[in-house]
Amino acid sequence: MDNRRDVSEFPTTRRARLTPDQVGLPSTGTRRVPGLRRSEVATLAGLSVEYYARLERGQVAGASSGVLEALARALQLDEAERAHLHDLARAADGVPTSGRARRRTPTRAVSRPSLRWALDAVTDGVAFIRDGHQSLLATNALGRAFYSPVIGDGGRVPNLARFQFLDPAARDFYPDWELFAAMCVANMRAEAGRDPHDRGLQDLVGELSTLSDTFRRLWADHDVRTHGAGTKRFEHPVVGELTLAYEELAITAEPGLALLVYTAEPGSPSAERLRLLASWTAPADLPGANA
């Protein structure tokens, strides 16, 4: 897959959000579009205007790490955005997935018994395994109860992105729906930059772009982020509002998969509601979870 369009649009959207005042340049003349001019970015990065224009046309193959870092500084990219820029350049050079062998998204759910045991060992929190497509591949018992609105009655492997954008129940489950939507798309953007050859992700993006105006708009913003850690609010249909802290852990033995754990502050109302949810009869296992 040719990633020149993504390479072109990413720095274009980044410079559109900056003003001359933000980067210490004088604001001169009438600006037809918001943001910095190409010439201003080139000056800040120490590049010729012609070379920077080539980069914005998607011709990033062969760009040195020094050039990419200079561009990242000029555009004031954060850590996730800087990594995304380098991923786009590596992909353009034909180096997949940050220099490693190209990852293959598992076509089956989690099968290693030890990984299932690790999930089941988490008893006071929601634990689940997610791939780069936002699919829920396996959960612990509390996770099955927690994600009952997403899992539903079975069928294909539940997908958080499809639920977010295509299921009306998502707006009830996520009180901060707009924030969650932006986070979901930004995570998918980062994943697409790491491996633009991922056909499964391409198909999912195409599906969501066709069926959701919001997804299509957010995808065009080219925002990227990594999940990491933080706090989220949920409105569960059984126990009500939950405020949970989350941590994401990469699974070294399964490149491309991540273990996420949601926990409540000890002694908080959310902790009590999680205990109540744990006593609720959990739905059946995810499709293929014990395959």
Tab-separated table of C-alpha atoms in Angstrom:
chain	number	residue	atom	x	y	z
A	1	MET	CA	0.000	0.000	0.000
A	2	ASP	CA	1.344	3.440	-0.993
A	3	ASN	CA	1.301	5.671	2.086
A	4	ARG	CA	2.140	8.923	0.283
A	5	ARG	CA	-1.296	10.386	0.961
A	6	ASP	CA	-0.926	9.872	4.712
A	7	VAL	CA	2.630	11.215	4.584
A	8	SER	CA	1.340	14.292	2.782
A	9	GLU	CA	-1.686	14.976	4.938
A	10	PHE	CA	-0.065	14.454	8.330
A	11	PRO	CA	2.370	17.438	8.283
A	12	THR	CA	-0.243	19.507	6.451
A	13	THR	CA	-2.746	19.050	9.273
A	14	ARG	CA	-0.053	19.660	11.905
A	15	ARG	CA	1.058	23.009	10.457
A	16	ALA	CA	-2.575	24.080	10.043
A	17	ARG	CA	-2.997	24.063	13.830
A	18	LEU	CA	-0.005	26.337	14.534
A	19	THR	CA	0.154	30.119	14.424
A	20	PRO	CA	3.227	32.292	13.849
A	21	ASP	CA	2.968	33.561	17.441
A	22	GLN	CA	3.166	30.004	18.765
A	23	VAL	CA	6.481	29.373	17.010
A	24	GLY	CA	8.020	32.819	17.503
A	25	LEU	CA	7.556	34.142	13.973
A	26	PRO	CA	6.059	37.495	12.976
A	27	SER	CA	2.577	37.345	11.501
A	28	THR	CA	2.710	39.146	8.178
A	29	GLY	CA	0.306	39.437	5.286
A	30	THR	CA	-3.159	38.015	4.792
A	31	ARG	CA	-3.466	34.277	5.303
A	32	ARG	CA	-5.944	32.476	3.081
A	33	VAL	CA	-5.855	29.334	5.222
A	34	PRO	CA	-5.170	28.822	8.944
A	35	GLY	CA	-1.787	27.802	10.230
A	36	LEU	CA	1.789	28.241	9.138
A	37	ARG	CA	2.922	28.597	5.571
A	38	ARG	CA	5.152	25.941	4.032
A	39	SER	CA	7.984	28.436	3.871
A	40	GLU	CA	7.685	29.113	7.606
A	41	VAL	CA	7.850	25.430	8.496
A	42	ALA	CA	10.834	25.019	6.199
A	43	THR	CA	12.608	27.917	7.924
A	44	LEU	CA	11.900	26.519	11.385
A	45	ALA	CA	13.152	23.069	10.357
A	46	GLY	CA	16.235	24.377	8.562
A	47	LEU	CA	15.098	22.917	5.229
A	48	SER	CA	14.753	24.437	1.812
A	49	VAL	CA	11.211	25.307	0.799
A	50	GLU	CA	11.554	22.984	-2.198
A	51	TYR	CA	12.587	20.040	-0.031
A	52	TYR	CA	9.814	20.618	2.487
A	53	ALA	CA	7.295	20.896	-0.347
A	54	ARG	CA	8.454	17.461	-1.542
A	55	LEU	CA	7.840	16.051	1.928
A	56	GLU	CA	4.314	17.466	1.942
A	57	ARG	CA	3.724	15.826	-1.430
A	58	GLY	CA	4.412	12.520	0.289
A	59	GLN	CA	7.982	12.031	-0.906
A	60	VAL	CA	9.449	11.166	2.474
A	61	ALA	CA	11.324	8.006	1.459
A	62	GLY	CA	15.014	8.401	2.208
A	63	ALA	CA	14.573	11.265	4.674
A	64	SER	CA	17.159	11.037	7.441
A	65	SER	CA	16.265	10.817	11.103
A	66	GLY	CA	17.827	14.261	11.519
A	67	VAL	CA	15.439	15.743	8.970
A	68	LEU	CA	12.470	14.027	10.598
A	69	GLU	CA	13.466	15.279	14.052
A	70	ALA	CA	13.915	18.822	12.718
A	71	LEU	CA	10.466	18.639	11.168
A	72	ALA	CA	8.991	17.251	14.398
A	73	ARG	CA	10.446	20.166	16.358
A	74	ALA	CA	9.230	22.719	13.824
A	75	LEU	CA	5.690	21.307	13.951
A	76	GLN	CA	5.824	20.957	17.753
A	77	LEU	CA	4.862	17.287	17.594
A	78	ASP	CA	4.259	15.427	20.821
A	79	GLU	CA	5.799	12.006	21.524
A	80	ALA	CA	3.026	10.023	19.817
A	81	GLU	CA	3.052	12.305	16.771
A	82	ARG	CA	6.848	12.152	16.486
A	83	ALA	CA	6.732	8.344	16.570
A	84	HIS	CA	3.980	8.391	13.945
A	85	LEU	CA	6.090	10.575	11.632
A	86	HIS	CA	9.005	8.135	11.905
A	87	ASP	CA	6.644	5.190	11.318
A	88	LEU	CA	5.308	6.826	8.148
A	89	ALA	CA	8.856	7.382	6.910
A	90	ARG	CA	9.910	3.796	7.662
A	91	ALA	CA	6.863	2.492	5.819
A	92	ALA	CA	7.700	4.703	2.826
A	93	ASP	CA	11.207	3.238	2.883
A	94	GLY	CA	9.737	-0.263	2.853
A	95	VAL	CA	10.674	-1.037	6.461
A	96	PRO	CA	7.513	-2.434	8.082
A	97	THR	CA	6.404	-1.966	11.649
A	98	SER	CA	9.198	0.115	13.098
A	99	GLY	CA	11.946	-2.077	11.684
A	100	ARG	CA	10.609	-5.391	12.932
A	101	ALA	CA	9.119	-8.192	10.907
A	102	ARG	CA	5.647	-7.178	9.846
A	103	ARG	CA	3.077	-8.078	12.473
A	104	ARG	CA	0.220	-10.327	11.559
A	105	THR	CA	-3.032	-9.619	13.319
A	106	PRO	CA	-4.161	-12.925	14.834
A	107	THR	CA	-7.033	-14.513	12.940
A	108	ARG	CA	-7.939	-16.564	16.015
A	109	ALA	CA	-8.640	-15.438	19.506
A	110	VAL	CA	-6.103	-15.881	22.292
A	111	SER	CA	-5.104	-19.533	22.512
A	112	ARG	CA	-2.133	-19.772	24.894
A	113	PRO	CA	-3.392	-21.171	28.228
A	114	SER	CA	-0.917	-19.100	30.228
A	115	LEU	CA	-2.345	-15.906	28.765
A	116	ARG	CA	-5.850	-16.990	29.696
A	117	TRP	CA	-4.614	-17.810	33.221
A	118	ALA	CA	-3.067	-14.338	33.496
A	119	LEU	CA	-6.393	-12.771	32.551
A	120	ASP	CA	-8.345	-14.884	35.002
A	121	ALA	CA	-5.890	-14.037	37.792
A	122	VAL	CA	-7.167	-10.446	37.684
A	123	THR	CA	-10.245	-10.690	39.905
A	124	ASP	CA	-10.813	-7.124	41.174
A	125	GLY	CA	-10.508	-5.343	37.853
A	126	VAL	CA	-11.583	-5.513	34.239
A	127	ALA	CA	-8.875	-7.207	32.151
A	128	PHE	CA	-8.956	-7.816	28.419
A	129	ILE	CA	-6.739	-8.373	25.412
A	130	ARG	CA	-7.134	-6.077	22.428
A	131	ASP	CA	-5.484	-6.047	19.024
A	132	GLY	CA	-4.575	-3.097	16.811
A	133	HIS	CA	-7.986	-3.286	15.132
A	134	GLN	CA	-9.677	-2.544	18.476
A	135	SER	CA	-11.058	-6.092	18.644
A	136	LEU	CA	-11.705	-7.685	22.050
A	137	LEU	CA	-9.974	-11.052	21.764
A	138	ALA	CA	-10.376	-12.244	25.355
A	139	THR	CA	-11.485	-10.977	28.754
A	140	ASN	CA	-11.535	-12.092	32.364
A	141	ALA	CA	-14.872	-12.852	34.043
A	142	LEU	CA	-15.397	-9.277	35.206
A	143	GLY	CA	-14.481	-8.044	31.744
A	144	ARG	CA	-17.254	-10.117	30.198
A	145	ALA	CA	-19.773	-8.572	32.566
A	146	PHE	CA	-18.347	-5.077	32.094
A	147	TYR	CA	-18.338	-5.250	28.293
A	148	SER	CA	-21.728	-6.961	27.998
A	149	PRO	CA	-23.091	-4.039	25.898
A	150	VAL	CA	-20.204	-4.547	23.425
A	151	ILE	CA	-20.149	-8.352	23.413
A	152	GLY	CA	-23.905	-8.757	22.959
A	153	ASP	CA	-25.224	-12.214	22.163
A	154	GLY	CA	-22.215	-13.533	20.260
A	155	GLY	CA	-21.354	-13.664	16.576
A	156	ARG	CA	-18.139	-12.168	15.287
A	157	VAL	CA	-15.380	-11.043	17.636
A	158	PRO	CA	-16.537	-7.838	19.373
A	159	ASN	CA	-14.856	-4.686	18.101
A	160	LEU	CA	-14.637	-1.506	20.170
A	161	ALA	CA	-14.436	0.758	17.114
A	162	ARG	CA	-17.546	-0.711	15.514
A	163	PHE	CA	-19.369	-0.411	18.839
A	164	GLN	CA	-18.168	3.174	19.274
A	165	PHE	CA	-19.351	4.431	15.904
A	166	LEU	CA	-22.090	2.070	14.741
A	167	ASP	CA	-24.022	1.059	17.874
A	168	PRO	CA	-26.375	3.653	19.436
A	169	ALA	CA	-25.804	1.984	22.829
A	170	ALA	CA	-22.258	3.384	22.824
A	171	ARG	CA	-23.516	6.896	23.610
A	172	ASP	CA	-25.067	5.553	26.802
A	173	PHE	CA	-22.092	3.365	27.740
A	174	TYR	CA	-19.591	6.207	27.190
A	175	PRO	CA	-20.796	9.431	28.905
A	176	ASP	CA	-17.825	11.210	27.266
A	177	TRP	CA	-18.645	9.767	23.861
A	178	GLU	CA	-16.949	12.489	21.790
A	179	LEU	CA	-13.709	12.123	23.751
A	180	PHE	CA	-13.779	8.335	23.412
A	181	ALA	CA	-14.449	8.616	19.681
A	182	ALA	CA	-11.433	10.864	19.151
A	183	MET	CA	-9.225	8.569	21.263
A	184	CYS	CA	-10.352	5.496	19.346
A	185	VAL	CA	-9.582	7.019	15.947
A	186	ALA	CA	-6.252	8.450	17.114
A	187	ASN	CA	-5.180	4.999	18.300
A	188	MET	CA	-6.198	3.490	14.961
A	189	ARG	CA	-4.277	6.232	13.102
A	190	ALA	CA	-1.129	5.381	15.043
A	191	GLU	CA	-1.600	1.689	14.251
A	192	ALA	CA	-2.096	2.427	10.542
A	193	GLY	CA	1.143	4.415	10.508
A	194	ARG	CA	3.054	1.497	12.009
A	195	ASP	CA	1.837	-0.923	9.356
A	196	PRO	CA	0.067	0.605	6.319
A	197	HIS	CA	-0.001	-2.889	4.754
A	198	ASP	CA	-2.479	-4.191	7.349
A	199	ARG	CA	-5.385	-5.135	5.101
A	200	GLY	CA	-7.692	-5.920	8.000
A	201	LEU	CA	-7.256	-2.419	9.402
A	202	GLN	CA	-7.706	-0.893	5.944
A	203	ASP	CA	-11.008	-2.750	5.574
A	204	LEU	CA	-12.199	-1.621	9.008
A	205	VAL	CA	-11.330	2.002	8.259
A	206	GLY	CA	-13.183	1.749	4.958
A	207	GLU	CA	-16.234	0.262	6.627
A	208	LEU	CA	-16.382	2.898	9.362
A	209	SER	CA	-15.679	5.743	6.934
A	210	THR	CA	-18.617	4.623	4.821
A	211	LEU	CA	-21.054	4.184	7.698
A	212	SER	CA	-20.076	6.959	10.129
A	213	ASP	CA	-19.727	10.649	9.266
A	214	THR	CA	-18.040	11.243	12.624
A	215	PHE	CA	-15.423	8.576	12.028
A	216	ARG	CA	-14.716	9.922	8.551
A	217	ARG	CA	-14.230	13.459	9.916
A	218	LEU	CA	-11.964	12.316	12.755
A	219	TRP	CA	-9.898	10.111	10.444
A	220	ALA	CA	-9.258	13.112	8.200
A	221	ASP	CA	-7.841	15.040	11.187
A	222	HIS	CA	-4.785	12.721	11.298
A	223	ASP	CA	-4.561	12.947	15.098
A	224	VAL	CA	-2.532	10.157	16.707
A	225	ARG	CA	-2.056	8.940	20.249
A	226	THR	CA	-0.997	5.912	22.229
A	227	HIS	CA	-3.349	4.443	24.821
A	228	GLY	CA	-0.934	4.284	27.770
A	229	ALA	CA	-2.751	5.138	30.960
A	230	GLY	CA	-5.471	7.408	32.265
A	231	THR	CA	-9.008	7.549	33.643
A	232	LYS	CA	-12.324	6.966	31.883
A	233	ARG	CA	-15.984	7.218	32.819
A	234	PHE	CA	-18.570	4.596	31.900
A	235	GLU	CA	-22.298	4.219	32.422
A	236	HIS	CA	-22.932	0.507	32.825
A	237	PRO	CA	-26.524	-0.673	32.270
A	238	VAL	CA	-26.418	-2.863	35.412
A	239	VAL	CA	-24.450	-0.908	38.038
A	240	GLY	CA	-24.471	2.656	36.744
A	241	GLU	CA	-21.586	5.132	36.620
A	242	LEU	CA	-18.025	3.861	36.927
A	243	THR	CA	-14.852	5.931	36.981
A	244	LEU	CA	-11.942	3.613	36.256
A	245	ALA	CA	-8.198	4.010	35.872
A	246	TYR	CA	-6.607	2.058	33.036
A	247	GLU	CA	-3.153	0.743	32.199
A	248	GLU	CA	-2.097	-0.730	28.852
A	249	LEU	CA	0.669	-3.355	28.760
A	250	ALA	CA	2.261	-4.653	25.572
A	251	ILE	CA	2.369	-8.452	25.292
A	252	THR	CA	5.932	-9.175	24.220
A	253	ALA	CA	5.224	-12.740	23.104
A	254	GLU	CA	2.302	-11.591	20.943
A	255	PRO	CA	3.402	-8.514	18.947
A	256	GLY	CA	0.448	-6.321	18.118
A	257	LEU	CA	-1.620	-7.377	21.135
A	258	ALA	CA	-2.061	-5.439	24.379
A	259	LEU	CA	-3.370	-6.309	27.826
A	260	LEU	CA	-5.530	-3.586	29.364
A	261	VAL	CA	-6.624	-3.473	32.975
A	262	TYR	CA	-9.309	-1.174	34.372
A	263	THR	CA	-9.413	-0.701	38.151
A	264	ALA	CA	-11.303	1.512	40.590
A	265	GLU	CA	-9.829	3.571	43.401
A	266	PRO	CA	-10.046	1.463	46.582
A	267	GLY	CA	-12.959	2.453	48.769
A	268	SER	CA	-14.616	4.533	46.069
A	269	PRO	CA	-18.230	4.169	44.870
A	270	SER	CA	-16.858	2.761	41.615
A	271	ALA	CA	-14.995	0.039	43.525
A	272	GLU	CA	-18.206	-0.957	45.249
A	273	ARG	CA	-20.046	-1.026	41.931
A	274	LEU	CA	-17.327	-3.186	40.381
A	275	ARG	CA	-17.768	-5.671	43.225
A	276	LEU	CA	-21.492	-5.657	42.557
A	277	LEU	CA	-20.869	-6.231	38.864
A	278	ALA	CA	-18.549	-9.135	39.680
A	279	SER	CA	-21.436	-10.855	41.412
A	280	TRP	CA	-23.640	-10.442	38.357
A	281	THR	CA	-23.966	-13.486	36.102
A	282	ALA	CA	-21.433	-12.902	33.310
A	283	PRO	CA	-22.376	-13.605	29.671
A	284	ALA	CA	-20.757	-16.437	27.754
A	285	ASP	CA	-17.119	-16.258	26.712
A	286	LEU	CA	-16.140	-14.190	23.707
A	287	PRO	CA	-16.327	-15.987	20.343
A	288	GLY	CA	-13.283	-18.207	20.046
A	289	ALA	CA	-11.851	-17.090	23.364
A	290	ASN	CA	-10.967	-20.631	24.327
A	291	ALA	CA	-10.070	-21.765	20.833
